[in-house]
Coordinates of N, CA, C and O in Angstrom, one line a residue:
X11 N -7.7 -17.2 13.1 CA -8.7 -16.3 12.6 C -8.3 -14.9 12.8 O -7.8 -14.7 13.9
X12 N -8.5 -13.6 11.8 CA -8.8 -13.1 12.3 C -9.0 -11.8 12.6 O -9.7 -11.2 11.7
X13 N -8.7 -11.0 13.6 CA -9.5 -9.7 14.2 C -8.9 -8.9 13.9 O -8.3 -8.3 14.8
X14 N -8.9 -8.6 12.1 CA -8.5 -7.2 11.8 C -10.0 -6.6 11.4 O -11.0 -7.2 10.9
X15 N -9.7 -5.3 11.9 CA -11.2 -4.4 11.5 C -10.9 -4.7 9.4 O -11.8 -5.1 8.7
X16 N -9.4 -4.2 8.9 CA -9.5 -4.0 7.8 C -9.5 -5.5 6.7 O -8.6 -6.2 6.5
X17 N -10.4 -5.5 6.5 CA -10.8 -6.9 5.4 C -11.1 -6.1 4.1 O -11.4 -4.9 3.9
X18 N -10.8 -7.3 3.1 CA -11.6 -7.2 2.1 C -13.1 -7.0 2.1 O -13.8 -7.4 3.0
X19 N -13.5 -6.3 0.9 CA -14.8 -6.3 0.9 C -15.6 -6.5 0.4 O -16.7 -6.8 0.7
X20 N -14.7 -6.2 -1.1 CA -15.2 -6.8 -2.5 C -16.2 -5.6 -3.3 O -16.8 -5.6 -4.3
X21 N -15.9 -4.7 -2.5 CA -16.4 -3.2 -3.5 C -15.5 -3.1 -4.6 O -14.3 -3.4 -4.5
X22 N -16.1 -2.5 -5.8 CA -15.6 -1.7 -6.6 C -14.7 -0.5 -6.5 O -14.9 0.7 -6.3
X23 N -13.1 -1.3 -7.0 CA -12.1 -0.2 -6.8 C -12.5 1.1 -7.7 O -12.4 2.3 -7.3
X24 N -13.1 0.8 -9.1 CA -13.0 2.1 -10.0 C -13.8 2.6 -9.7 O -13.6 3.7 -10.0
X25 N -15.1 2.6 -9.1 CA -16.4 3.3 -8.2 C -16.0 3.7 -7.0 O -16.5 4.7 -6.6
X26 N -14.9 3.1 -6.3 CA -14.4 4.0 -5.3 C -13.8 5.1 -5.6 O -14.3 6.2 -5.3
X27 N -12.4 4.9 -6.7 CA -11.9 6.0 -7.1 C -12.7 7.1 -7.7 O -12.5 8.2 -7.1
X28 N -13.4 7.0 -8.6 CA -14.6 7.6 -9.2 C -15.1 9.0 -8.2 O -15.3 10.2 -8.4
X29 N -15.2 7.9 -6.8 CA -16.1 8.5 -5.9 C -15.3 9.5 -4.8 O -15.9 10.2 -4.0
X30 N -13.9 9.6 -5.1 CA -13.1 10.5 -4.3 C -13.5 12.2 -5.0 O -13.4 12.6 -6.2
X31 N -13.9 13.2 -3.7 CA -14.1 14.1 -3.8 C -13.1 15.1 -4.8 O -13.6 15.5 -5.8
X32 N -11.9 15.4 -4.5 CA -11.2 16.0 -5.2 C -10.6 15.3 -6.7 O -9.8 14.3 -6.8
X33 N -11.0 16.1 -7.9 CA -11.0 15.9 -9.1 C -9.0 15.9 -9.3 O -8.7 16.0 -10.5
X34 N -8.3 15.9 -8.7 CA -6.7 16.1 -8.4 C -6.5 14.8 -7.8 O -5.8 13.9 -8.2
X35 N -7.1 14.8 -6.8 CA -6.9 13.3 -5.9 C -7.1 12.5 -6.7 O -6.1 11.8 -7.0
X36 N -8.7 12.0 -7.5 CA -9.0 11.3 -7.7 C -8.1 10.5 -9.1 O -7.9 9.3 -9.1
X37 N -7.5 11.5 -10.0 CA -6.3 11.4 -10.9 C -5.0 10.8 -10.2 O -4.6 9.7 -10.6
X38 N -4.6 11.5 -9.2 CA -3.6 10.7 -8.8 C -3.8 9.4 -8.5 O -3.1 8.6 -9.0
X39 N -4.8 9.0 -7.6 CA -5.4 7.7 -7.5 C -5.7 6.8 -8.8 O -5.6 5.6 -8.8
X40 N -5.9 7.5 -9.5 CA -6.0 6.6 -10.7 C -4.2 6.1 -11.5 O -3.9 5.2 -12.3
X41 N -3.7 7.1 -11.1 CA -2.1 7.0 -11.5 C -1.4 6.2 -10.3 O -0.5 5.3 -10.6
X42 N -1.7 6.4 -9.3 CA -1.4 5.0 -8.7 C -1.9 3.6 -8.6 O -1.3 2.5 -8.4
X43 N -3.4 3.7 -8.9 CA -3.8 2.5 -9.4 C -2.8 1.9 -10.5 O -2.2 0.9 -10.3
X44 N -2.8 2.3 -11.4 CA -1.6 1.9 -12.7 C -0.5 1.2 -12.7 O -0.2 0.1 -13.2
X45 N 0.5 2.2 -11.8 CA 1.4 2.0 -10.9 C 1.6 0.6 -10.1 O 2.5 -0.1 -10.4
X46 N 1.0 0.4 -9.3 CA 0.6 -0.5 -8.2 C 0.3 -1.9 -9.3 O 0.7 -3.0 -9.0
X47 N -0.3 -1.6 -10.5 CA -1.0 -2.8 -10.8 C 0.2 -3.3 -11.9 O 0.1 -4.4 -12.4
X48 N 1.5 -2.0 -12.3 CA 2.2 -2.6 -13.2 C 3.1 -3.3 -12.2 O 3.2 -4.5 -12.2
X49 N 3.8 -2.5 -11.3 CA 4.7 -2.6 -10.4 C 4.4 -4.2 -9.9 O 5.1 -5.1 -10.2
X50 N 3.3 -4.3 -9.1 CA 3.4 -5.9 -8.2 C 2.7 -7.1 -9.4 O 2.9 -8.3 -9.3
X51 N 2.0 -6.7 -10.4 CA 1.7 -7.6 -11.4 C 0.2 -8.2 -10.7 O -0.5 -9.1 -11.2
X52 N -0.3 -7.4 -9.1 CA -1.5 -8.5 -8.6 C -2.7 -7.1 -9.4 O -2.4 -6.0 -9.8
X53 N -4.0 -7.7 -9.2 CA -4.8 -7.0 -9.5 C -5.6 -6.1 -8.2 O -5.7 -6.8 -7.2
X54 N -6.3 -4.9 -8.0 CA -6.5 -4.5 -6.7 C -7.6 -5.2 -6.0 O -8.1 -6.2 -6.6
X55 N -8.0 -4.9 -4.8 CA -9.0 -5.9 -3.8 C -9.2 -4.6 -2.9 O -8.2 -4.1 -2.5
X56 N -10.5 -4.1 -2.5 CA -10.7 -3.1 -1.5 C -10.5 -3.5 -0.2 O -10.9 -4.7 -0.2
X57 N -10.1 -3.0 1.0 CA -9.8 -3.8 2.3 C -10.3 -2.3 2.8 O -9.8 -1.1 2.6
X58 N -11.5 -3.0 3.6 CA -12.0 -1.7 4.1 C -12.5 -1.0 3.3 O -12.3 -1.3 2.1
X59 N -13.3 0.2 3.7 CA -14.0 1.5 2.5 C -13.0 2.3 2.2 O -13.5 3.1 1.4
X60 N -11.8 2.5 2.3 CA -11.0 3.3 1.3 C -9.1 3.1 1.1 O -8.2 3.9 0.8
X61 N -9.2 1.9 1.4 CA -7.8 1.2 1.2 C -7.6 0.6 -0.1 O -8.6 -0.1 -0.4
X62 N -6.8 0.5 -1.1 CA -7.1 -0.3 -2.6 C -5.2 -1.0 -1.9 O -4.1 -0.6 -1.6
X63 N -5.8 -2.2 -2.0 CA -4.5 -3.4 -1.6 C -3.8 -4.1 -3.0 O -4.6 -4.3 -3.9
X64 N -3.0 -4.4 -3.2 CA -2.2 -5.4 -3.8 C -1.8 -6.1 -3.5 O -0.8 -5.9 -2.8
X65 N -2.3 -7.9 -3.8 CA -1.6 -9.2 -2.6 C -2.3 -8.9 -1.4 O -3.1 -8.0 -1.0
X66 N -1.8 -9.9 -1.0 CA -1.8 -10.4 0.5 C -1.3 -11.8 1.0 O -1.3 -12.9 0.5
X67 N -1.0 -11.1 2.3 CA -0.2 -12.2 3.2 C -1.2 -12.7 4.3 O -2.3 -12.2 4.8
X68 N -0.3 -13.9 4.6 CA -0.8 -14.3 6.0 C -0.1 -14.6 6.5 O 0.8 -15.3 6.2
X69 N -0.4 -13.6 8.1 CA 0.4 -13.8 9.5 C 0.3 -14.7 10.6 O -0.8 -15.2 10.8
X70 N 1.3 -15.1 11.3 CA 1.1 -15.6 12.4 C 1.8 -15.4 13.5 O 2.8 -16.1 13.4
X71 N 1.7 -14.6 14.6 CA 2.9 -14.6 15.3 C 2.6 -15.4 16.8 O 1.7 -16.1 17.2
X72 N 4.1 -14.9 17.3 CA 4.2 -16.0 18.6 C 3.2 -16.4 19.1 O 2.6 -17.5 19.1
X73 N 2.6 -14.7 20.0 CA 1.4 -14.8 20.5 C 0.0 -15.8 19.8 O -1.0 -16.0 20.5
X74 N 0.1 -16.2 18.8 CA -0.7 -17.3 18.5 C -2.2 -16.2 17.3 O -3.0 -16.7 16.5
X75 N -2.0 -15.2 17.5 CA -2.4 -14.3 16.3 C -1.9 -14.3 15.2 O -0.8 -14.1 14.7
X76 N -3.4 -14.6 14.7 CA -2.8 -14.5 13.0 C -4.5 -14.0 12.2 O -5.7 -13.9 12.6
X77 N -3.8 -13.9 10.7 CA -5.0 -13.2 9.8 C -4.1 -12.6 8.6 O -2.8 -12.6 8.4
X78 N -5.1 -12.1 7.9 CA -4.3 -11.7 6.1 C -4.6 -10.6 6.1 O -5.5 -10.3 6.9
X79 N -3.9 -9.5 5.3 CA -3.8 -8.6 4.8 C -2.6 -8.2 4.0 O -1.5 -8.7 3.7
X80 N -3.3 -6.9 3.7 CA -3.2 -6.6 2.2 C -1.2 -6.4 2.3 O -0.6 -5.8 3.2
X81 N -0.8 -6.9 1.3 CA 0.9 -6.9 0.9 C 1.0 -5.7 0.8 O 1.8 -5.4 1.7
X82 N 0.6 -4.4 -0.1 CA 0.9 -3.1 -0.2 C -0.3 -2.1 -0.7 O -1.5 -2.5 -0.4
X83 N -0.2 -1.7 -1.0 CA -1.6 -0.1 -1.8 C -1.5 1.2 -1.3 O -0.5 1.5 -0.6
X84 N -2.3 1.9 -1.4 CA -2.5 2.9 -1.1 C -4.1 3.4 -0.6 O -4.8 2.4 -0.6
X85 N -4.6 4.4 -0.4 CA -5.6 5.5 0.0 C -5.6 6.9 0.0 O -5.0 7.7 0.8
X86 N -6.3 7.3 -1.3 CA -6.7 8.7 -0.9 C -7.0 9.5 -0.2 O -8.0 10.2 -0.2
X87 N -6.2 9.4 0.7 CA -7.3 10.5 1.7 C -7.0 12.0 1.6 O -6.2 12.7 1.0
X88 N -8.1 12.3 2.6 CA -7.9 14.0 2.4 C -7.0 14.6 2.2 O -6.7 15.1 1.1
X89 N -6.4 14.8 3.3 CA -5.0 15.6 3.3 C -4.0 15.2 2.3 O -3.5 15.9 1.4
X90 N -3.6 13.7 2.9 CA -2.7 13.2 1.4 C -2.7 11.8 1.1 O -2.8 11.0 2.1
X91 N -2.5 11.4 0.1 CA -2.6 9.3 0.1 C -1.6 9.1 1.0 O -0.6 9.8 1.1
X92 N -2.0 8.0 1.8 CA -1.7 7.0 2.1 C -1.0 6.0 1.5 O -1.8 5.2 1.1
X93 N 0.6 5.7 1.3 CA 1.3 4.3 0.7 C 1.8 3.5 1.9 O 2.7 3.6 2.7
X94 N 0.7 2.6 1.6 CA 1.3 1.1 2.4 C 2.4 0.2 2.5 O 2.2 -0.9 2.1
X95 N 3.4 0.5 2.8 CA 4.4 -0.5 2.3 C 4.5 -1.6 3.7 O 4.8 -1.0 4.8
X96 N 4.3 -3.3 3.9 CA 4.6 -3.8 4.7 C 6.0 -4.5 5.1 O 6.7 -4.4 4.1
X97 N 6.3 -4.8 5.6 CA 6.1 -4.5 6.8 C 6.5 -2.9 8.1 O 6.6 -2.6 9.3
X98 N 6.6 -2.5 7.0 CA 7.5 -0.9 7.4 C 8.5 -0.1 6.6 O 9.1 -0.7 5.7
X99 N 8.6 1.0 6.7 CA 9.8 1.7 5.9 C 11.5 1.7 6.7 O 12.6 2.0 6.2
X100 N 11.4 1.3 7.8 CA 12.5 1.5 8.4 C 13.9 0.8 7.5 O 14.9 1.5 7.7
X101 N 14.1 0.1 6.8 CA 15.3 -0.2 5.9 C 15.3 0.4 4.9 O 15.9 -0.2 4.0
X102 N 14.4 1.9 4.6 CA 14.3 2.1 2.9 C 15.0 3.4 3.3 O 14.5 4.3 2.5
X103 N 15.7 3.9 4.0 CA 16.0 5.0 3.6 C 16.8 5.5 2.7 O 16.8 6.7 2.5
X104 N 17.7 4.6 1.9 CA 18.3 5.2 0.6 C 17.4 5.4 -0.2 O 17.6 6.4 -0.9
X105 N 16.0 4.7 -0.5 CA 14.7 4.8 -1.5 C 14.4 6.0 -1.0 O 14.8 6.9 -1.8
X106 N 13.7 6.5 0.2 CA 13.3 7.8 0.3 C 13.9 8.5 0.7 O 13.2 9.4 1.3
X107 N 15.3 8.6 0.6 CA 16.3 9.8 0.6 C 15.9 10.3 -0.6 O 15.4 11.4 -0.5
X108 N 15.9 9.4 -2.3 CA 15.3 10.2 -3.5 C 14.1 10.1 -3.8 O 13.9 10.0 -5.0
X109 N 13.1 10.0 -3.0 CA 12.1 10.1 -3.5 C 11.4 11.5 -3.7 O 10.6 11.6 -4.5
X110 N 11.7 12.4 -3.0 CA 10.9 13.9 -2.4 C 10.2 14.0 -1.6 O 10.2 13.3 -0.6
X111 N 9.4 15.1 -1.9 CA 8.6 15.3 -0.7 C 7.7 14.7 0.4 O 6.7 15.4 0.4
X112 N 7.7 14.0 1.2 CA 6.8 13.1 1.7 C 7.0 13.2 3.1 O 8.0 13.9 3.5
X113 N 6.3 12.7 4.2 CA 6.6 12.2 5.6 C 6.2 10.7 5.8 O 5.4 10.1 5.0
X114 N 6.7 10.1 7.1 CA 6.7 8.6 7.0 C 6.1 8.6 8.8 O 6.3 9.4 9.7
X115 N 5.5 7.3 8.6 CA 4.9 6.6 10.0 C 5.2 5.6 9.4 O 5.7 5.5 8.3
X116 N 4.8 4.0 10.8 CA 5.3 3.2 10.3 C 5.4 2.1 9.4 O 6.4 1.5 9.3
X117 N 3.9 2.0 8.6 CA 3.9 1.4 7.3 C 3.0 2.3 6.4 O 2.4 1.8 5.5
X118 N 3.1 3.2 6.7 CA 2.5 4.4 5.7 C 3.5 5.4 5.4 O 4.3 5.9 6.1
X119 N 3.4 5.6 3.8 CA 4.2 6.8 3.4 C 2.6 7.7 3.2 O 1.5 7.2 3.1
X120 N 3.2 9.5 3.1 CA 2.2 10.0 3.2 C 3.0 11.4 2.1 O 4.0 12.1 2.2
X121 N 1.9 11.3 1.0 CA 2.3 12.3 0.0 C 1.0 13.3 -0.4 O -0.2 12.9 -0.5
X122 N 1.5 14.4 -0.5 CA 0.3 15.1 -0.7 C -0.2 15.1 -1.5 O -1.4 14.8 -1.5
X123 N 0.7 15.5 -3.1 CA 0.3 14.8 -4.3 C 1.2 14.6 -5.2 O 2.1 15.4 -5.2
X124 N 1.0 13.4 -6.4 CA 2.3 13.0 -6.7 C 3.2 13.7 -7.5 O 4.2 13.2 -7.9
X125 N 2.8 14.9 -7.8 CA 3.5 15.8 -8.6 C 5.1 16.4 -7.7 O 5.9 17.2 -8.1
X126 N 5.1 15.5 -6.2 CA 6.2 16.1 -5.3 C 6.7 15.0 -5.0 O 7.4 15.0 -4.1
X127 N 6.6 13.8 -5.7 CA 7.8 12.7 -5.8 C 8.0 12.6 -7.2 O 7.8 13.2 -8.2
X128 N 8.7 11.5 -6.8 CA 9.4 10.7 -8.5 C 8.5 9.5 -8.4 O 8.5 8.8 -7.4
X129 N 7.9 9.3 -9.5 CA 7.1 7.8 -10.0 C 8.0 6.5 -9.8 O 7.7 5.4 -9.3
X130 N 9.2 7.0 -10.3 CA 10.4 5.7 -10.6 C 10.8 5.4 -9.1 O 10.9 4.3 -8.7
X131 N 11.2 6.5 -8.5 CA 11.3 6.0 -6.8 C 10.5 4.9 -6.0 O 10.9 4.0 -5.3
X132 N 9.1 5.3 -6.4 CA 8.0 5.3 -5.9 C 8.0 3.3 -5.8 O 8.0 2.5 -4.9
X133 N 8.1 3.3 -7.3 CA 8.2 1.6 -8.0 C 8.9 1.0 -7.0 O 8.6 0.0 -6.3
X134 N 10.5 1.8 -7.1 CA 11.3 0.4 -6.5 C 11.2 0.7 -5.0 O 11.8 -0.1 -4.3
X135 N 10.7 1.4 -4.5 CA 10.1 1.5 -2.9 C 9.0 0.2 -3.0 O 9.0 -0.6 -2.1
X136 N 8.1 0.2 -3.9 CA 6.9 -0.6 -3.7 C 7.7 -1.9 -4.0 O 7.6 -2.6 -3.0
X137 N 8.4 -2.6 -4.9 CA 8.9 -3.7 -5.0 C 10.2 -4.1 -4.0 O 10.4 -5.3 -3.8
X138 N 10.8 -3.5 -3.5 CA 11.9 -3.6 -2.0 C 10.9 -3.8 -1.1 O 11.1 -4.8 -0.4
X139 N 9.5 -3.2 -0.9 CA 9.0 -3.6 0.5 C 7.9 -4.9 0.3 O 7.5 -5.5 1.2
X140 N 7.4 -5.2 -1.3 CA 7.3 -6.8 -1.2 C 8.4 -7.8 -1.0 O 8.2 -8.8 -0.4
X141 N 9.5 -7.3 -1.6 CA 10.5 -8.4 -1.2 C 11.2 -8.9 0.2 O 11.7 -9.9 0.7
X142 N 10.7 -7.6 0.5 CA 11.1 -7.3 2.4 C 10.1 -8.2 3.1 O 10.4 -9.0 3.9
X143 N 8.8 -8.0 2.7 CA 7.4 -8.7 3.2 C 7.9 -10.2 3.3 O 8.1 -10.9 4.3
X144 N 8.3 -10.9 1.5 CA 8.0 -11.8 1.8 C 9.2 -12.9 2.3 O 9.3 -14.1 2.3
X145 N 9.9 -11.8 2.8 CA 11.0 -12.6 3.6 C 10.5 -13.4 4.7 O 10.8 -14.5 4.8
X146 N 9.3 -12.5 5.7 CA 8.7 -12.7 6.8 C 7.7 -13.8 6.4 O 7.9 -15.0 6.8
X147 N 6.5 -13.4 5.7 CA 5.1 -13.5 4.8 C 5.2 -14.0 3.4 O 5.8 -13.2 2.7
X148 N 4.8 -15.2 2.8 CA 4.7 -15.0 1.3 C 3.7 -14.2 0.8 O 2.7 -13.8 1.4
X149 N 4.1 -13.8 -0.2 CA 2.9 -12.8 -0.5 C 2.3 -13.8 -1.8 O 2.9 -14.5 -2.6
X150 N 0.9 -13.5 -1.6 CA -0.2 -14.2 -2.8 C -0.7 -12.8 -3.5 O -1.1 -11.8 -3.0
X151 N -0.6 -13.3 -4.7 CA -1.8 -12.5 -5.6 C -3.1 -12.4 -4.8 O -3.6 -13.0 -3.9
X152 N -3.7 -11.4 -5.5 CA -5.3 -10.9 -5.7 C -5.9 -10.9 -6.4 O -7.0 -10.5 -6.3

């Protein structure tokens, strides 16, 4: 079972997007929506109030913990979207050597806005870290 705060919700992605304050943000979000939906071929699923996922897996580890979540997506947020890549970016750094401008934590890339990367980077970053996922995880559609 289990005990992630971030689930599905089943809200409306294009009412969410819609509903992002900045008229800049909300375009990019809609250009990554596109993106995301050509790139993995799944359709989006909201996880949580402002995460838009693609896929999902299910975990289980030693400790006897397990539960699903979302294979990849993003989030508008304030300052800058949020890109999910699971299970981490640590083996992509030849991808985000050319990607541009951005900073990284551990399964979030963080761009301010996408006019300071490359789109085409962006793809095969998002398709290397499904393939990476489902080395671990199968990944299922949405």
């Amino acid at each position: 079972m289990s005990n992630n705060k971030t689930v599905p919700t089943g809200a409306d992605v294009g009412a969410f997007i819609d509903s992002v304050e900045s008229a800049s943000k909300a375009a990019d979000a809609r250009q990554l929506d596109a993106l995301f939906r050509k790139v993995t071929g799944f359709q989006p699923l909201m996880w949580g109030p402002s995460i838009i996922g693609y896929g999902q897996y299910h975990y289980r580890y030693k400790s006897g913990r397990e539960g699903d979540f979302l294979a990849t997506g993003f989030s508008p947020r304030k300052s800058a979207h949020s890109i999910y890549i699971m299970p981490g970016y640590a083996d992509f750094d030849d991808i985000l050597a050319r990607l541009g401008k951005h900073k990284i934590g551990k399964s979030c890339l963080y761009v301010n806005k996408l006019a300071d990367i490359d789109m085409d980077v962006l793809a095969d970053l998002i398709r290397a870290g499904l393939k990476d996922l489902n080395t671990y995880w199968p990944v299922q559609p949405t």
